[in-house]
Amino acid sequence: MSSVTVQWITMGGRSLRLGRRNLEALLMSVALPVMLMVVFVYLFGGAIQTGTEYVTYVVPGVMLLCVSFGSAMTAVSVANDMSEGIVDRFRSLDVGGAAVLAGHVTASLARNVLSSALVFGVAFLLGFRPRADAGQWLAAAGILVLVIAAVSWLAAALGLLARTPEAASGYTFFITFLPYASSAFVPIDTMPSWLRGFASHQPVTPITESLRGLLLDQPVGDAPWRAIAWCAGITAVAIVAAALLFRARTRT
């Protein structure tokens, strides 16, 4: 096992331990999926017509919303590291910036996989019944992991861009906004005409339609390929941006 891999695993474990110590954030990451499913299904579901049971329609959107909320925790964790001087300590121990950032992303992946599992569990209790076969489950899981990785790297870059943890949390607002302006919670054709173009051509819509179609055994067209392309592009740009920002922030 290479030293880079060892550093990556070590930094990932460190980020997970730090997350466990933040009891409020940990409780929120567990409670948020439950609250969101209940709110959307029981408070909004009766007023929204989607042609199917709303719990069936909304599950992918709630998962993506939880991922977007989780991005704030990742951005804040990175900003904390940069503002508290721990990164200088790591550099004195020959720990590379890539390992530090990858550790935060790994912890974010673990938290968001747990959050997605909770969304599924609550959805089952509320009546969600997927019809996917094994291949469709694997495809949906693969797309979801790609989404989490893309959002996590983007959040890490935003955490490096921010000068304070509070600013880092604020920078992730636009990530949280995107699921609302998509097909995640309402059909796009119910939106005002000026908003439909944006909703149709932003990343959350093909991701949502891919997950929904795969889980319900419905036609998905080219939505999965568009979702993968968006995730790959966001990840690539975020990794490059994170590397440049880390170098700029640690330059002496």
mmCIF file of C-alpha atoms in Angstrom:
data_model
loop_
_atom_site.group_PDB
_atom_site.id
_atom_site.type_symbol
_atom_site.label_atom_id
_atom_site.label_comp_id
_atom_site.label_asym_id
_atom_site.label_seq_id
_atom_site.Cartn_x
_atom_site.Cartn_y
_atom_site.Cartn_z
ATOM 1 C CA MET A 1 0.000 0.000 0.000
ATOM 2 C CA SER A 2 1.453 3.354 -1.062
ATOM 3 C CA SER A 3 2.098 6.198 1.371
ATOM 4 C CA VAL A 4 -0.466 8.349 -0.451
ATOM 5 C CA THR A 5 -3.148 5.717 0.093
ATOM 6 C CA VAL A 6 -2.217 5.401 3.766
ATOM 7 C CA GLN A 7 -2.435 9.176 4.190
ATOM 8 C CA TRP A 8 -5.793 9.244 2.400
ATOM 9 C CA ILE A 9 -7.238 6.516 4.657
ATOM 10 C CA THR A 10 -5.817 8.183 7.760
ATOM 11 C CA MET A 11 -7.252 11.579 6.842
ATOM 12 C CA GLY A 12 -10.613 9.988 6.038
ATOM 13 C CA GLY A 13 -10.699 8.345 9.446
ATOM 14 C CA ARG A 14 -9.769 11.646 11.074
ATOM 15 C CA SER A 15 -12.624 13.455 9.305
ATOM 16 C CA LEU A 16 -15.104 10.787 10.364
ATOM 17 C CA ARG A 17 -13.949 11.022 13.987
ATOM 18 C CA LEU A 18 -14.292 14.796 13.919
ATOM 19 C CA GLY A 19 -17.804 14.384 12.548
ATOM 20 C CA ARG A 20 -18.745 12.048 15.394
ATOM 21 C CA ARG A 21 -17.634 14.646 17.920
ATOM 22 C CA ASN A 22 -19.925 17.245 16.366
ATOM 23 C CA LEU A 23 -23.074 15.864 17.983
ATOM 24 C CA GLU A 24 -25.414 18.528 16.609
ATOM 25 C CA ALA A 25 -24.314 17.949 13.012
ATOM 26 C CA LEU A 26 -24.462 14.185 13.501
ATOM 27 C CA LEU A 27 -27.996 14.321 14.849
ATOM 28 C CA MET A 28 -29.054 16.610 12.022
ATOM 29 C CA SER A 29 -27.603 14.277 9.389
ATOM 30 C CA VAL A 30 -29.714 11.468 10.849
ATOM 31 C CA ALA A 31 -32.876 13.478 11.492
ATOM 32 C CA LEU A 32 -32.873 15.529 8.291
ATOM 33 C CA PRO A 33 -33.852 12.705 5.885
ATOM 34 C CA VAL A 34 -36.719 11.708 8.158
ATOM 35 C CA MET A 35 -37.987 15.277 8.519
ATOM 36 C CA LEU A 36 -37.710 16.042 4.808
ATOM 37 C CA MET A 37 -39.599 12.918 3.763
ATOM 38 C CA VAL A 38 -42.388 13.619 6.240
ATOM 39 C CA VAL A 39 -42.594 17.303 5.244
ATOM 40 C CA PHE A 40 -42.718 16.696 1.506
ATOM 41 C CA VAL A 41 -45.029 13.693 1.593
ATOM 42 C CA TYR A 42 -47.537 14.769 4.249
ATOM 43 C CA LEU A 43 -47.423 18.572 4.106
ATOM 44 C CA PHE A 44 -46.861 19.219 0.402
ATOM 45 C CA GLY A 45 -47.732 15.933 -1.283
ATOM 46 C CA GLY A 46 -51.484 16.357 -1.130
ATOM 47 C CA ALA A 47 -51.336 19.631 -3.054
ATOM 48 C CA ILE A 48 -48.896 18.528 -5.777
ATOM 49 C CA GLN A 49 -50.115 16.466 -8.727
ATOM 50 C CA THR A 50 -47.450 14.354 -10.400
ATOM 51 C CA GLY A 51 -49.538 11.552 -11.899
ATOM 52 C CA THR A 52 -48.370 9.110 -9.244
ATOM 53 C CA GLU A 53 -48.094 8.787 -5.474
ATOM 54 C CA TYR A 54 -45.992 11.733 -4.341
ATOM 55 C CA VAL A 55 -43.778 9.586 -2.125
ATOM 56 C CA THR A 56 -42.850 7.635 -5.257
ATOM 57 C CA TYR A 57 -42.064 10.810 -7.161
ATOM 58 C CA VAL A 58 -40.125 12.668 -4.486
ATOM 59 C CA VAL A 59 -37.620 10.094 -3.176
ATOM 60 C CA PRO A 60 -34.752 11.009 -5.584
ATOM 61 C CA GLY A 61 -35.268 14.705 -4.870
ATOM 62 C CA VAL A 62 -35.071 14.236 -1.105
ATOM 63 C CA MET A 63 -31.878 12.197 -1.471
ATOM 64 C CA LEU A 64 -30.274 14.944 -3.552
ATOM 65 C CA LEU A 65 -31.466 17.598 -1.126
ATOM 66 C CA CYS A 66 -29.826 15.721 1.752
ATOM 67 C CA VAL A 67 -26.605 15.513 -0.267
ATOM 68 C CA SER A 68 -26.731 19.267 -0.886
ATOM 69 C CA PHE A 69 -27.303 19.988 2.808
ATOM 70 C CA GLY A 70 -24.403 17.690 3.644
ATOM 71 C CA SER A 71 -22.128 19.760 1.396
ATOM 72 C CA ALA A 72 -22.225 22.541 3.989
ATOM 73 C CA MET A 73 -20.680 20.266 6.613
ATOM 74 C CA THR A 74 -17.867 19.326 4.222
ATOM 75 C CA ALA A 75 -17.169 22.950 3.283
ATOM 76 C CA VAL A 76 -17.147 24.022 6.923
ATOM 77 C CA SER A 77 -14.791 21.168 7.881
ATOM 78 C CA VAL A 78 -12.322 22.174 5.181
ATOM 79 C CA ALA A 79 -12.568 25.853 6.153
ATOM 80 C CA ASN A 80 -11.961 24.947 9.787
ATOM 81 C CA ASP A 81 -8.793 23.061 8.870
ATOM 82 C CA MET A 82 -7.519 25.997 6.839
ATOM 83 C CA SER A 83 -8.253 28.579 9.542
ATOM 84 C CA GLU A 84 -7.019 26.651 12.589
ATOM 85 C CA GLY A 85 -3.475 25.951 11.406
ATOM 86 C CA ILE A 86 -3.748 22.158 11.422
ATOM 87 C CA VAL A 87 -2.823 22.010 7.740
ATOM 88 C CA ASP A 88 0.576 23.546 8.525
ATOM 89 C CA ARG A 89 1.065 20.795 11.089
ATOM 90 C CA PHE A 90 0.181 18.156 8.502
ATOM 91 C CA ARG A 91 2.600 19.668 5.993
ATOM 92 C CA SER A 92 5.399 19.519 8.569
ATOM 93 C CA LEU A 93 4.661 15.784 8.813
ATOM 94 C CA ASP A 94 4.860 15.436 5.005
ATOM 95 C CA VAL A 95 1.113 14.884 4.604
ATOM 96 C CA GLY A 96 0.063 16.135 1.174
ATOM 97 C CA GLY A 97 -2.846 18.458 0.508
ATOM 98 C CA ALA A 98 -4.446 15.844 -1.749
ATOM 99 C CA ALA A 99 -4.712 13.421 1.181
ATOM 100 C CA VAL A 100 -6.231 16.076 3.455
ATOM 101 C CA LEU A 101 -8.911 17.001 0.932
ATOM 102 C CA ALA A 102 -9.552 13.400 -0.095
ATOM 103 C CA GLY A 103 -10.087 12.577 3.571
ATOM 104 C CA HIS A 104 -12.852 15.168 3.822
ATOM 105 C CA VAL A 105 -14.428 13.875 0.622
ATOM 106 C CA THR A 106 -14.279 10.273 1.866
ATOM 107 C CA ALA A 107 -16.001 11.246 5.112
ATOM 108 C CA SER A 108 -18.625 13.124 3.103
ATOM 109 C CA LEU A 109 -19.242 10.036 0.972
ATOM 110 C CA ALA A 110 -19.759 7.916 4.083
ATOM 111 C CA ARG A 111 -22.156 10.428 5.671
ATOM 112 C CA ASN A 112 -24.198 10.854 2.522
ATOM 113 C CA VAL A 113 -24.446 7.127 1.801
ATOM 114 C CA LEU A 114 -25.886 6.730 5.315
ATOM 115 C CA SER A 115 -28.251 9.654 4.701
ATOM 116 C CA SER A 116 -29.443 8.112 1.417
ATOM 117 C CA ALA A 117 -30.052 4.779 3.135
ATOM 118 C CA LEU A 118 -32.173 6.563 5.738
ATOM 119 C CA VAL A 119 -34.179 8.270 2.983
ATOM 120 C CA PHE A 120 -34.923 4.871 1.462
ATOM 121 C CA GLY A 121 -35.881 3.436 4.837
ATOM 122 C CA VAL A 122 -38.295 6.244 5.649
ATOM 123 C CA ALA A 123 -39.697 6.161 2.105
ATOM 124 C CA PHE A 124 -40.463 2.443 2.451
ATOM 125 C CA LEU A 125 -42.342 3.158 5.654
ATOM 126 C CA LEU A 126 -44.343 5.864 3.860
ATOM 127 C CA GLY A 127 -45.285 3.627 0.944
ATOM 128 C CA PHE A 128 -42.444 3.816 -1.572
ATOM 129 C CA ARG A 129 -42.178 0.587 -3.573
ATOM 130 C CA PRO A 130 -39.351 0.516 -6.139
ATOM 131 C CA ARG A 131 -39.569 -1.901 -9.072
ATOM 132 C CA ALA A 132 -35.897 -1.952 -10.075
ATOM 133 C CA ASP A 133 -34.027 -5.147 -10.886
ATOM 134 C CA ALA A 134 -30.465 -5.818 -9.724
ATOM 135 C CA GLY A 135 -28.881 -4.026 -12.693
ATOM 136 C CA GLN A 136 -31.056 -0.955 -12.223
ATOM 137 C CA TRP A 137 -30.261 -0.849 -8.511
ATOM 138 C CA LEU A 138 -26.540 -0.947 -9.315
ATOM 139 C CA ALA A 139 -26.897 1.775 -11.941
ATOM 140 C CA ALA A 140 -28.876 4.003 -9.568
ATOM 141 C CA ALA A 141 -26.353 3.430 -6.774
ATOM 142 C CA GLY A 142 -23.467 4.217 -9.128
ATOM 143 C CA ILE A 143 -25.042 7.501 -10.248
ATOM 144 C CA LEU A 144 -25.779 8.465 -6.647
ATOM 145 C CA VAL A 145 -22.160 7.820 -5.612
ATOM 146 C CA LEU A 146 -20.952 9.938 -8.547
ATOM 147 C CA VAL A 147 -23.283 12.746 -7.447
ATOM 148 C CA ILE A 148 -22.046 12.593 -3.854
ATOM 149 C CA ALA A 149 -18.413 12.626 -5.001
ATOM 150 C CA ALA A 150 -19.027 15.612 -7.298
ATOM 151 C CA VAL A 151 -20.843 17.619 -4.623
ATOM 152 C CA SER A 152 -18.240 16.700 -1.993
ATOM 153 C CA TRP A 153 -15.313 17.884 -4.129
ATOM 154 C CA LEU A 154 -17.213 21.056 -5.003
ATOM 155 C CA ALA A 155 -17.885 21.667 -1.300
ATOM 156 C CA ALA A 156 -14.203 21.108 -0.514
ATOM 157 C CA ALA A 157 -13.256 23.716 -3.119
ATOM 158 C CA LEU A 158 -15.766 26.162 -1.646
ATOM 159 C CA GLY A 159 -14.352 25.518 1.829
ATOM 160 C CA LEU A 160 -10.918 26.483 0.506
ATOM 161 C CA LEU A 161 -12.323 29.569 -1.182
ATOM 162 C CA ALA A 162 -13.997 30.816 2.005
ATOM 163 C CA ARG A 163 -11.977 32.641 4.620
ATOM 164 C CA THR A 164 -14.180 31.587 7.536
ATOM 165 C CA PRO A 165 -16.317 28.523 8.328
ATOM 166 C CA GLU A 166 -19.428 30.729 8.364
ATOM 167 C CA ALA A 167 -18.688 31.955 4.859
ATOM 168 C CA ALA A 168 -18.088 28.381 3.719
ATOM 169 C CA SER A 169 -21.558 27.383 4.889
ATOM 170 C CA GLY A 170 -23.051 30.323 3.022
ATOM 171 C CA TYR A 171 -21.204 29.492 -0.189
ATOM 172 C CA THR A 172 -23.001 26.141 -0.403
ATOM 173 C CA PHE A 173 -26.415 27.823 -0.628
ATOM 174 C CA PHE A 174 -26.540 27.580 -4.405
ATOM 175 C CA ILE A 175 -25.941 23.809 -4.209
ATOM 176 C CA THR A 176 -28.969 23.529 -1.917
ATOM 177 C CA PHE A 177 -31.041 25.691 -4.279
ATOM 178 C CA LEU A 178 -30.526 23.555 -7.397
ATOM 179 C CA PRO A 179 -32.844 20.637 -6.446
ATOM 180 C CA TYR A 180 -35.765 23.029 -6.018
ATOM 181 C CA ALA A 181 -35.336 24.467 -9.528
ATOM 182 C CA SER A 182 -35.462 21.051 -11.185
ATOM 183 C CA SER A 183 -37.811 18.116 -11.690
ATOM 184 C CA ALA A 184 -36.966 16.828 -8.200
ATOM 185 C CA PHE A 185 -40.167 17.988 -6.494
ATOM 186 C CA VAL A 186 -42.554 19.126 -9.242
ATOM 187 C CA PRO A 187 -42.818 18.425 -12.988
ATOM 188 C CA ILE A 188 -40.950 21.013 -15.025
ATOM 189 C CA ASP A 189 -43.995 21.768 -17.197
ATOM 190 C CA THR A 190 -45.759 23.243 -14.147
ATOM 191 C CA MET A 191 -43.068 25.927 -13.770
ATOM 192 C CA PRO A 192 -43.203 29.419 -15.326
ATOM 193 C CA SER A 193 -41.956 29.424 -18.921
ATOM 194 C CA TRP A 194 -38.910 31.567 -18.057
ATOM 195 C CA LEU A 195 -37.749 28.961 -15.518
ATOM 196 C CA ARG A 196 -38.269 25.813 -17.592
ATOM 197 C CA GLY A 197 -35.150 26.290 -19.696
ATOM 198 C CA PHE A 198 -32.916 26.507 -16.647
ATOM 199 C CA ALA A 199 -34.679 23.613 -14.913
ATOM 200 C CA SER A 200 -34.303 21.398 -17.998
ATOM 201 C CA HIS A 201 -30.612 22.094 -18.528
ATOM 202 C CA GLN A 202 -29.121 22.083 -15.047
ATOM 203 C CA PRO A 203 -27.463 18.969 -13.569
ATOM 204 C CA VAL A 204 -30.049 17.965 -10.966
ATOM 205 C CA THR A 205 -32.802 17.283 -13.518
ATOM 206 C CA PRO A 206 -31.081 14.450 -15.466
ATOM 207 C CA ILE A 207 -29.781 13.033 -12.187
ATOM 208 C CA THR A 208 -33.275 13.024 -10.685
ATOM 209 C CA GLU A 209 -34.876 11.565 -13.804
ATOM 210 C CA SER A 210 -32.206 8.862 -13.963
ATOM 211 C CA LEU A 211 -32.695 7.800 -10.354
ATOM 212 C CA ARG A 212 -36.489 7.956 -10.594
ATOM 213 C CA GLY A 213 -36.635 6.008 -13.847
ATOM 214 C CA LEU A 214 -34.178 3.331 -12.724
ATOM 215 C CA LEU A 215 -35.837 2.786 -9.348
ATOM 216 C CA LEU A 216 -39.342 2.621 -10.854
ATOM 217 C CA ASP A 217 -38.343 0.589 -13.949
ATOM 218 C CA GLN A 218 -39.359 3.376 -16.313
ATOM 219 C CA PRO A 219 -37.718 4.569 -19.556
ATOM 220 C CA VAL A 220 -34.799 6.884 -18.838
ATOM 221 C CA GLY A 221 -33.602 7.773 -22.352
ATOM 222 C CA ASP A 222 -30.236 9.512 -22.317
ATOM 223 C CA ALA A 223 -30.724 10.961 -18.827
ATOM 224 C CA PRO A 224 -28.134 8.635 -17.168
ATOM 225 C CA TRP A 225 -25.444 9.615 -19.674
ATOM 226 C CA ARG A 226 -26.193 13.296 -19.180
ATOM 227 C CA ALA A 227 -26.107 12.771 -15.402
ATOM 228 C CA ILE A 228 -22.739 11.002 -15.608
ATOM 229 C CA ALA A 229 -21.351 13.738 -17.871
ATOM 230 C CA TRP A 230 -22.452 16.444 -15.428
ATOM 231 C CA CYS A 231 -20.959 14.582 -12.453
ATOM 232 C CA ALA A 232 -17.670 13.929 -14.243
ATOM 233 C CA GLY A 233 -17.389 17.547 -15.353
ATOM 234 C CA ILE A 234 -18.195 18.987 -11.928
ATOM 235 C CA THR A 235 -15.762 16.597 -10.236
ATOM 236 C CA ALA A 236 -12.932 17.395 -12.639
ATOM 237 C CA VAL A 237 -13.405 21.165 -12.330
ATOM 238 C CA ALA A 238 -13.768 20.966 -8.534
ATOM 239 C CA ILE A 239 -10.605 18.860 -8.105
ATOM 240 C CA VAL A 240 -8.555 21.258 -10.221
ATOM 241 C CA ALA A 241 -10.019 24.270 -8.395
ATOM 242 C CA ALA A 242 -9.374 22.656 -5.008
ATOM 243 C CA ALA A 243 -5.753 21.917 -5.929
ATOM 244 C CA LEU A 244 -5.133 25.492 -7.081
ATOM 245 C CA LEU A 245 -6.888 27.012 -4.067
ATOM 246 C CA PHE A 246 -5.023 24.758 -1.629
ATOM 247 C CA ARG A 247 -1.720 25.734 -3.196
ATOM 248 C CA ALA A 248 -2.631 29.416 -2.999
ATOM 249 C CA ARG A 249 -3.801 29.176 0.621
ATOM 250 C CA THR A 250 -0.693 27.285 1.816
ATOM 251 C CA ARG A 251 1.907 29.207 -0.162
ATOM 252 C CA THR A 252 4.617 30.593 2.123
#
